Amino acid sequence: MAGTGEAKKEEADYKRLHSFPLIRHTDMPEEMRVETMELCVTACRTKMIKESMDKKFGSSWHVVIGEGFGFEVTHEVKNLLYMFFGGSL
């Protein structure tokens, strides 16, 4: 029984750690940034970020989610958001 309680505590700690985004860099307008952050927090659970961004702000959005990788991008001014969660995403 103690193992079940410990597993639930670990899951709650994991969810708490990953429940707030940390902005690394952005040049988006405030309103777009807030909406995008909310969308990412919600959509990370459903894997629907790109489809939602395309629908809301027009096509050609690129979304990168994962661990232990690097990337280099060119972007349209006022359309970049680089954020991460307190853990590894």
Tab-separated table of C-alpha atoms in Angstrom:
chain	number	residue	atom	x	y	z
A	1	MET	CA	0.000	0.000	0.000
A	2	ALA	CA	2.832	2.407	0.806
A	3	GLY	CA	4.107	2.015	-2.757
A	4	THR	CA	0.810	3.292	-4.176
A	5	GLY	CA	0.887	6.407	-1.983
A	6	GLU	CA	4.485	7.122	-2.980
A	7	ALA	CA	3.643	6.700	-6.688
A	8	LYS	CA	0.760	9.166	-6.373
A	9	LYS	CA	3.041	11.670	-4.605
A	10	GLU	CA	5.661	11.337	-7.361
A	11	GLU	CA	2.982	11.835	-10.042
A	12	ALA	CA	1.643	14.933	-8.252
A	13	ASP	CA	5.189	16.338	-7.946
A	14	TYR	CA	5.773	15.681	-11.661
A	15	LYS	CA	2.519	17.429	-12.642
A	16	ARG	CA	3.303	20.401	-10.374
A	17	LEU	CA	6.798	20.726	-11.854
A	18	HIS	CA	5.427	20.680	-15.405
A	19	SER	CA	2.394	22.890	-14.814
A	20	PHE	CA	4.015	26.239	-15.515
A	21	PRO	CA	5.940	27.340	-18.611
A	22	LEU	CA	9.231	29.201	-18.444
A	23	ILE	CA	9.961	31.598	-21.318
A	24	ARG	CA	13.493	31.391	-22.708
A	25	HIS	CA	12.966	33.959	-25.466
A	26	THR	CA	10.048	35.508	-27.298
A	27	ASP	CA	9.347	38.410	-29.593
A	28	MET	CA	5.587	37.813	-29.775
A	29	PRO	CA	3.083	40.497	-28.841
A	30	GLU	CA	1.788	40.044	-25.271
A	31	GLU	CA	-1.697	38.849	-26.258
A	32	MET	CA	-0.367	36.258	-28.717
A	33	ARG	CA	2.273	35.100	-26.211
A	34	VAL	CA	-0.285	34.545	-23.442
A	35	GLU	CA	-2.650	32.646	-25.750
A	36	THR	CA	0.186	30.554	-27.154
A	37	MET	CA	1.494	29.677	-23.701
A	38	GLU	CA	-1.974	28.623	-22.548
A	39	LEU	CA	-2.418	26.591	-25.719
A	40	CYS	CA	0.931	24.855	-25.227
A	41	VAL	CA	0.242	23.992	-21.598
A	42	THR	CA	-3.115	22.499	-22.563
A	43	ALA	CA	-2.057	20.923	-25.849
A	44	CYS	CA	1.124	19.277	-24.528
A	45	ARG	CA	-1.192	16.729	-23.022
A	46	THR	CA	-3.112	16.226	-26.287
A	47	LYS	CA	-0.329	16.763	-28.892
A	48	MET	CA	-2.469	19.273	-30.807
A	49	ILE	CA	-0.261	22.397	-30.657
A	50	LYS	CA	0.544	22.780	-34.362
A	51	GLU	CA	-3.007	22.156	-35.526
A	52	SER	CA	-4.344	24.664	-32.989
A	53	MET	CA	-1.753	27.318	-33.908
A	54	ASP	CA	-2.460	26.872	-37.632
A	55	LYS	CA	-6.184	27.280	-37.008
A	56	LYS	CA	-5.870	30.265	-34.659
A	57	PHE	CA	-3.003	32.261	-36.250
A	58	GLY	CA	-2.756	30.954	-39.831
A	59	SER	CA	-0.761	28.109	-41.356
A	60	SER	CA	2.967	27.355	-41.441
A	61	TRP	CA	3.623	26.967	-37.701
A	62	HIS	CA	6.368	24.607	-36.589
A	63	VAL	CA	6.307	23.003	-33.144
A	64	VAL	CA	9.235	21.137	-31.610
A	65	ILE	CA	8.679	19.110	-28.435
A	66	GLY	CA	11.115	16.692	-26.881
A	67	GLU	CA	14.203	16.080	-24.822
A	68	GLY	CA	17.931	16.384	-25.455
A	69	PHE	CA	18.054	17.963	-28.896
A	70	GLY	CA	19.097	21.207	-30.507
A	71	PHE	CA	17.620	23.149	-33.363
A	72	GLU	CA	18.168	26.233	-35.434
A	73	VAL	CA	15.322	28.109	-37.053
A	74	THR	CA	14.604	31.224	-39.016
A	75	HIS	CA	11.349	32.886	-38.171
A	76	GLU	CA	9.053	35.714	-39.039
A	77	VAL	CA	9.508	38.639	-36.636
A	78	LYS	CA	6.973	38.707	-33.772
A	79	ASN	CA	6.225	34.985	-34.179
A	80	LEU	CA	8.810	33.158	-32.045
A	81	LEU	CA	8.218	31.603	-28.644
A	82	TYR	CA	10.924	29.449	-27.057
A	83	MET	CA	9.723	28.069	-23.763
A	84	PHE	CA	10.269	25.071	-21.584
A	85	PHE	CA	8.721	23.472	-18.550
A	86	GLY	CA	10.594	23.149	-15.280
A	87	GLY	CA	11.520	19.584	-16.238
A	88	SER	CA	12.829	18.301	-19.526
A	89	LEU	CA	10.228	19.467	-22.088
